[in-house]
């Protein structure tokens, strides 16, 4: 290897919480590796060309361990921390991808069984079972000896463990450490009547989690399982042809994972584009998201992805180069074929009736060429047509595209139109509190604390 190999920028660590967060985080890392032509089952650098291409793009999200395998191969290890009260989810991922998650003891933090869909129990047990058992600072330092630039945090908002652990971790990073890191949270709202959540308790969990994102997350991105499930069903045949991290799990352990396979593939596509916006050589830093959302209400964004499903064979030799699959023309074609989607349960009427004049967006653009005036104008018109956002409130981030890589656009939209969906949940939480206050109270969540959190959420989304 060249002694002048490119140095990675300050590191970004993905901390995945709960069964959902671990599955989604692992899928997102797999997508990142596929995007640079690496093999997720045995990701290695095999020469200076590989080293330059991969490290200059994703050096902040991986670790290198020279001479670990012998010969000229250098393994790539994710800067990833998998945290759950139930150790089974993380253990399955580690067993199926032993070369990817090679630092077993450094990648996983676990407790002793789930939090019973109870945010208050999860928070208390995070403190008692996790933060006292593990030295969190040491755990993070083992994945990043250098000061951390940021944390990406995927989790489910309706359950007990993912929602509460993510809340406690965000608070820990902002209040109890000296890190000046940017936190980007990726919260999945459940689909009631489908996901295994309890309506009333889940509404309370979501309110508490939203309040922590308001306080401690610099860039909060919301997905909804309802919309992801609709899209996964609509594009089932295409998703079945794509490979997933779930495909490599032992068959007897697929239960509880395979129902979310297509949904995770779609969400991981958006998360990998978010990371590419600052991990590759762009003019944009992760901390810029903090400034973008600093004065906005609500300080939350929803992703609009084009295409919904990325091309799985983009690095194959049989995919002809020079075609429009990596150009803005290809993006427009996806729009025309209705192969784009907002990954949040919101329809056009919500946007027209409940959006606001200060709605804004951040467009992450990975296309071949210089993204000149014509291409920029095309995207501006698409955004205006869908979300009625003024040009002055649009930000465009050009992401370098690699070789035969497919064009991809992910637009993060900050809009008041998401408010009614959240306020419905907040109303359910308020109506349910009296029935659950004793159960939550014995785990340390008081009525006063809940009411204060509820008011913060209502204020934010009103």
mmCIF file of N, CA and C in Angstrom, residues 209-256:
data_model
loop_
_atom_site.group_PDB
_atom_site.id
_atom_site.type_symbol
_atom_site.label_atom_id
_atom_site.label_comp_id
_atom_site.label_asym_id
_atom_site.label_seq_id
_atom_site.Cartn_x
_atom_site.Cartn_y
_atom_site.Cartn_z
ATOM 1 N N UNK A 209 -39.797 10.160 22.734
ATOM 2 C CA UNK A 209 -38.660 10.100 21.818
ATOM 3 C C UNK A 209 -38.559 11.366 20.969
ATOM 4 N N UNK A 210 -39.695 11.862 20.468
ATOM 5 C CA UNK A 210 -39.680 13.094 19.686
ATOM 6 C C UNK A 210 -39.119 14.253 20.502
ATOM 7 N N UNK A 211 -39.503 14.307 21.774
ATOM 8 C CA UNK A 211 -39.013 15.401 22.619
ATOM 9 C C UNK A 211 -37.488 15.332 22.767
ATOM 10 N N UNK A 212 -36.950 14.134 22.872
ATOM 11 C CA UNK A 212 -35.493 14.002 22.962
ATOM 12 C C UNK A 212 -34.815 14.363 21.640
ATOM 13 N N UNK A 213 -35.466 14.055 20.521
ATOM 14 C CA UNK A 213 -34.888 14.470 19.243
ATOM 15 C C UNK A 213 -34.921 15.990 19.105
ATOM 16 N N UNK A 214 -35.991 16.611 19.583
ATOM 17 C CA UNK A 214 -36.075 18.075 19.548
ATOM 18 C C UNK A 214 -34.926 18.686 20.336
ATOM 19 N N UNK A 215 -34.621 18.104 21.481
ATOM 20 C CA UNK A 215 -33.586 18.654 22.361
ATOM 21 C C UNK A 215 -32.173 18.311 21.920
ATOM 22 N N UNK A 216 -31.956 17.076 21.433
ATOM 23 C CA UNK A 216 -30.580 16.592 21.307
ATOM 24 C C UNK A 216 -30.151 16.188 19.901
ATOM 25 N N UNK A 217 -31.082 16.011 18.977
ATOM 26 C CA UNK A 217 -30.695 15.617 17.619
ATOM 27 C C UNK A 217 -30.548 16.858 16.752
ATOM 28 N N UNK A 218 -29.440 16.928 16.010
ATOM 29 C CA UNK A 218 -29.198 18.090 15.151
ATOM 30 C C UNK A 218 -29.930 17.965 13.816
ATOM 31 N N UNK A 219 -30.125 16.743 13.365
ATOM 32 C CA UNK A 219 -30.829 16.513 12.108
ATOM 33 C C UNK A 219 -31.704 15.281 12.293
ATOM 34 N N UNK A 220 -33.004 15.487 12.431
ATOM 35 C CA UNK A 220 -33.926 14.387 12.681
ATOM 36 C C UNK A 220 -34.675 14.063 11.393
ATOM 37 N N UNK A 221 -34.547 12.827 10.931
ATOM 38 C CA UNK A 221 -35.193 12.398 9.693
ATOM 39 C C UNK A 221 -36.219 11.330 10.044
ATOM 40 N N UNK A 222 -37.442 11.519 9.581
ATOM 41 C CA UNK A 222 -38.532 10.614 9.911
ATOM 42 C C UNK A 222 -38.924 9.759 8.711
ATOM 43 N N UNK A 223 -39.083 8.469 8.942
ATOM 44 C CA UNK A 223 -39.654 7.531 7.987
ATOM 45 C C UNK A 223 -40.952 7.003 8.602
ATOM 46 N N UNK A 224 -41.820 6.419 7.789
ATOM 47 C CA UNK A 224 -42.972 5.727 8.353
ATOM 48 C C UNK A 224 -43.064 4.327 7.763
ATOM 49 N N UNK A 225 -43.274 3.349 8.645
ATOM 50 C CA UNK A 225 -43.382 1.972 8.174
ATOM 51 C C UNK A 225 -44.595 1.771 7.278
ATOM 52 N N UNK A 226 -45.625 2.580 7.475
ATOM 53 C CA UNK A 226 -46.802 2.451 6.614
ATOM 54 C C UNK A 226 -46.422 2.708 5.163
ATOM 55 N N UNK A 227 -45.702 3.797 4.919
ATOM 56 C CA UNK A 227 -45.304 4.115 3.551
ATOM 57 C C UNK A 227 -44.265 3.119 3.028
ATOM 58 N N UNK A 228 -43.322 2.739 3.856
ATOM 59 C CA UNK A 228 -42.310 1.760 3.427
ATOM 60 C C UNK A 228 -42.952 0.429 3.059
ATOM 61 N N UNK A 229 -43.946 0.008 3.842
ATOM 62 C CA UNK A 229 -44.613 -1.266 3.554
ATOM 63 C C UNK A 229 -45.392 -1.183 2.236
ATOM 64 N N UNK A 230 -46.081 -0.069 2.006
ATOM 65 C CA UNK A 230 -46.803 0.114 0.741
ATOM 66 C C UNK A 230 -45.843 0.011 -0.442
ATOM 67 N N UNK A 231 -44.708 0.655 -0.327
ATOM 68 C CA UNK A 231 -43.737 0.657 -1.419
ATOM 69 C C UNK A 231 -43.113 -0.721 -1.619
ATOM 70 N N UNK A 232 -42.824 -1.404 -0.509
ATOM 71 C CA UNK A 232 -42.236 -2.744 -0.606
ATOM 72 C C UNK A 232 -43.197 -3.709 -1.293
ATOM 73 N N UNK A 233 -44.474 -3.581 -1.015
ATOM 74 C CA UNK A 233 -45.466 -4.441 -1.665
ATOM 75 C C UNK A 233 -45.622 -4.088 -3.140
ATOM 76 N N UNK A 234 -45.602 -2.793 -3.445
ATOM 77 C CA UNK A 234 -45.773 -2.362 -4.827
ATOM 78 C C UNK A 234 -44.598 -2.795 -5.701
ATOM 79 N N UNK A 235 -43.399 -2.806 -5.132
ATOM 80 C CA UNK A 235 -42.196 -3.123 -5.903
ATOM 81 C C UNK A 235 -41.595 -4.478 -5.484
ATOM 82 N N UNK A 236 -42.452 -5.368 -5.026
ATOM 83 C CA UNK A 236 -42.007 -6.641 -4.466
ATOM 84 C C UNK A 236 -41.133 -7.441 -5.434
ATOM 85 N N UNK A 237 -41.521 -7.516 -6.706
ATOM 86 C CA UNK A 237 -40.770 -8.328 -7.663
ATOM 87 C C UNK A 237 -39.357 -7.813 -7.854
ATOM 88 N N UNK A 238 -39.215 -6.500 -7.922
ATOM 89 C CA UNK A 238 -37.877 -5.925 -8.091
ATOM 90 C C UNK A 238 -37.044 -6.077 -6.824
ATOM 91 N N UNK A 239 -37.674 -5.889 -5.683
ATOM 92 C CA UNK A 239 -36.935 -6.029 -4.427
ATOM 93 C C UNK A 239 -36.493 -7.462 -4.194
ATOM 94 N N UNK A 240 -37.313 -8.436 -4.626
ATOM 95 C CA UNK A 240 -36.947 -9.839 -4.476
ATOM 96 C C UNK A 240 -35.667 -10.177 -5.226
ATOM 97 N N UNK A 241 -35.385 -9.440 -6.295
ATOM 98 C CA UNK A 241 -34.178 -9.697 -7.094
ATOM 99 C C UNK A 241 -32.942 -9.068 -6.479
ATOM 100 N N UNK A 242 -33.152 -8.158 -5.540
ATOM 101 C CA UNK A 242 -32.019 -7.538 -4.861
ATOM 102 C C UNK A 242 -31.567 -8.395 -3.694
ATOM 103 N N UNK A 243 -30.288 -8.351 -3.401
ATOM 104 C CA UNK A 243 -29.786 -9.078 -2.231
ATOM 105 C C UNK A 243 -29.878 -8.184 -1.003
ATOM 106 N N UNK A 244 -30.039 -8.819 0.151
ATOM 107 C CA UNK A 244 -30.202 -8.106 1.415
ATOM 108 C C UNK A 244 -29.355 -8.783 2.477
ATOM 109 N N UNK A 245 -29.044 -8.049 3.509
ATOM 110 C CA UNK A 245 -28.302 -8.638 4.620
ATOM 111 C C UNK A 245 -29.118 -9.762 5.268
ATOM 112 N N UNK A 246 -30.444 -9.691 5.142
ATOM 113 C CA UNK A 246 -31.314 -10.718 5.710
ATOM 114 C C UNK A 246 -31.144 -12.056 4.989
ATOM 115 N N UNK A 247 -30.774 -12.010 3.701
ATOM 116 C CA UNK A 247 -30.611 -13.244 2.928
ATOM 117 C C UNK A 247 -29.499 -14.125 3.476
ATOM 118 N N UNK A 248 -28.563 -13.529 4.186
ATOM 119 C CA UNK A 248 -27.426 -14.287 4.703
ATOM 120 C C UNK A 248 -27.614 -14.747 6.141
ATOM 121 N N UNK A 249 -28.788 -14.467 6.712
ATOM 122 C CA UNK A 249 -29.080 -14.988 8.044
ATOM 123 C C UNK A 249 -29.459 -16.462 7.941
ATOM 124 N N UNK A 250 -29.208 -17.241 8.979
ATOM 125 C CA UNK A 250 -29.667 -18.638 8.971
ATOM 126 C C UNK A 250 -31.177 -18.698 8.777
ATOM 127 N N UNK A 251 -31.638 -19.651 7.962
ATOM 128 C CA UNK A 251 -33.058 -19.731 7.605
ATOM 129 C C UNK A 251 -33.960 -19.804 8.837
ATOM 130 N N UNK A 252 -33.514 -20.517 9.863
ATOM 131 C CA UNK A 252 -34.372 -20.691 11.041
ATOM 132 C C UNK A 252 -34.505 -19.398 11.842
ATOM 133 N N UNK A 253 -33.683 -18.396 11.524
ATOM 134 C CA UNK A 253 -33.728 -17.141 12.275
ATOM 135 C C UNK A 253 -34.324 -15.988 11.466
ATOM 136 N N UNK A 254 -34.887 -16.298 10.309
ATOM 137 C CA UNK A 254 -35.421 -15.242 9.464
ATOM 138 C C UNK A 254 -36.721 -14.642 10.012
ATOM 139 N N UNK A 255 -37.434 -15.407 10.835
ATOM 140 C CA UNK A 255 -38.692 -14.905 11.386
ATOM 141 C C UNK A 255 -38.433 -13.600 12.155
ATOM 142 N N UNK A 256 -39.278 -12.608 11.919
ATOM 143 C CA UNK A 256 -39.076 -11.322 12.573
ATOM 144 C C UNK A 256 -38.186 -10.382 11.779
#
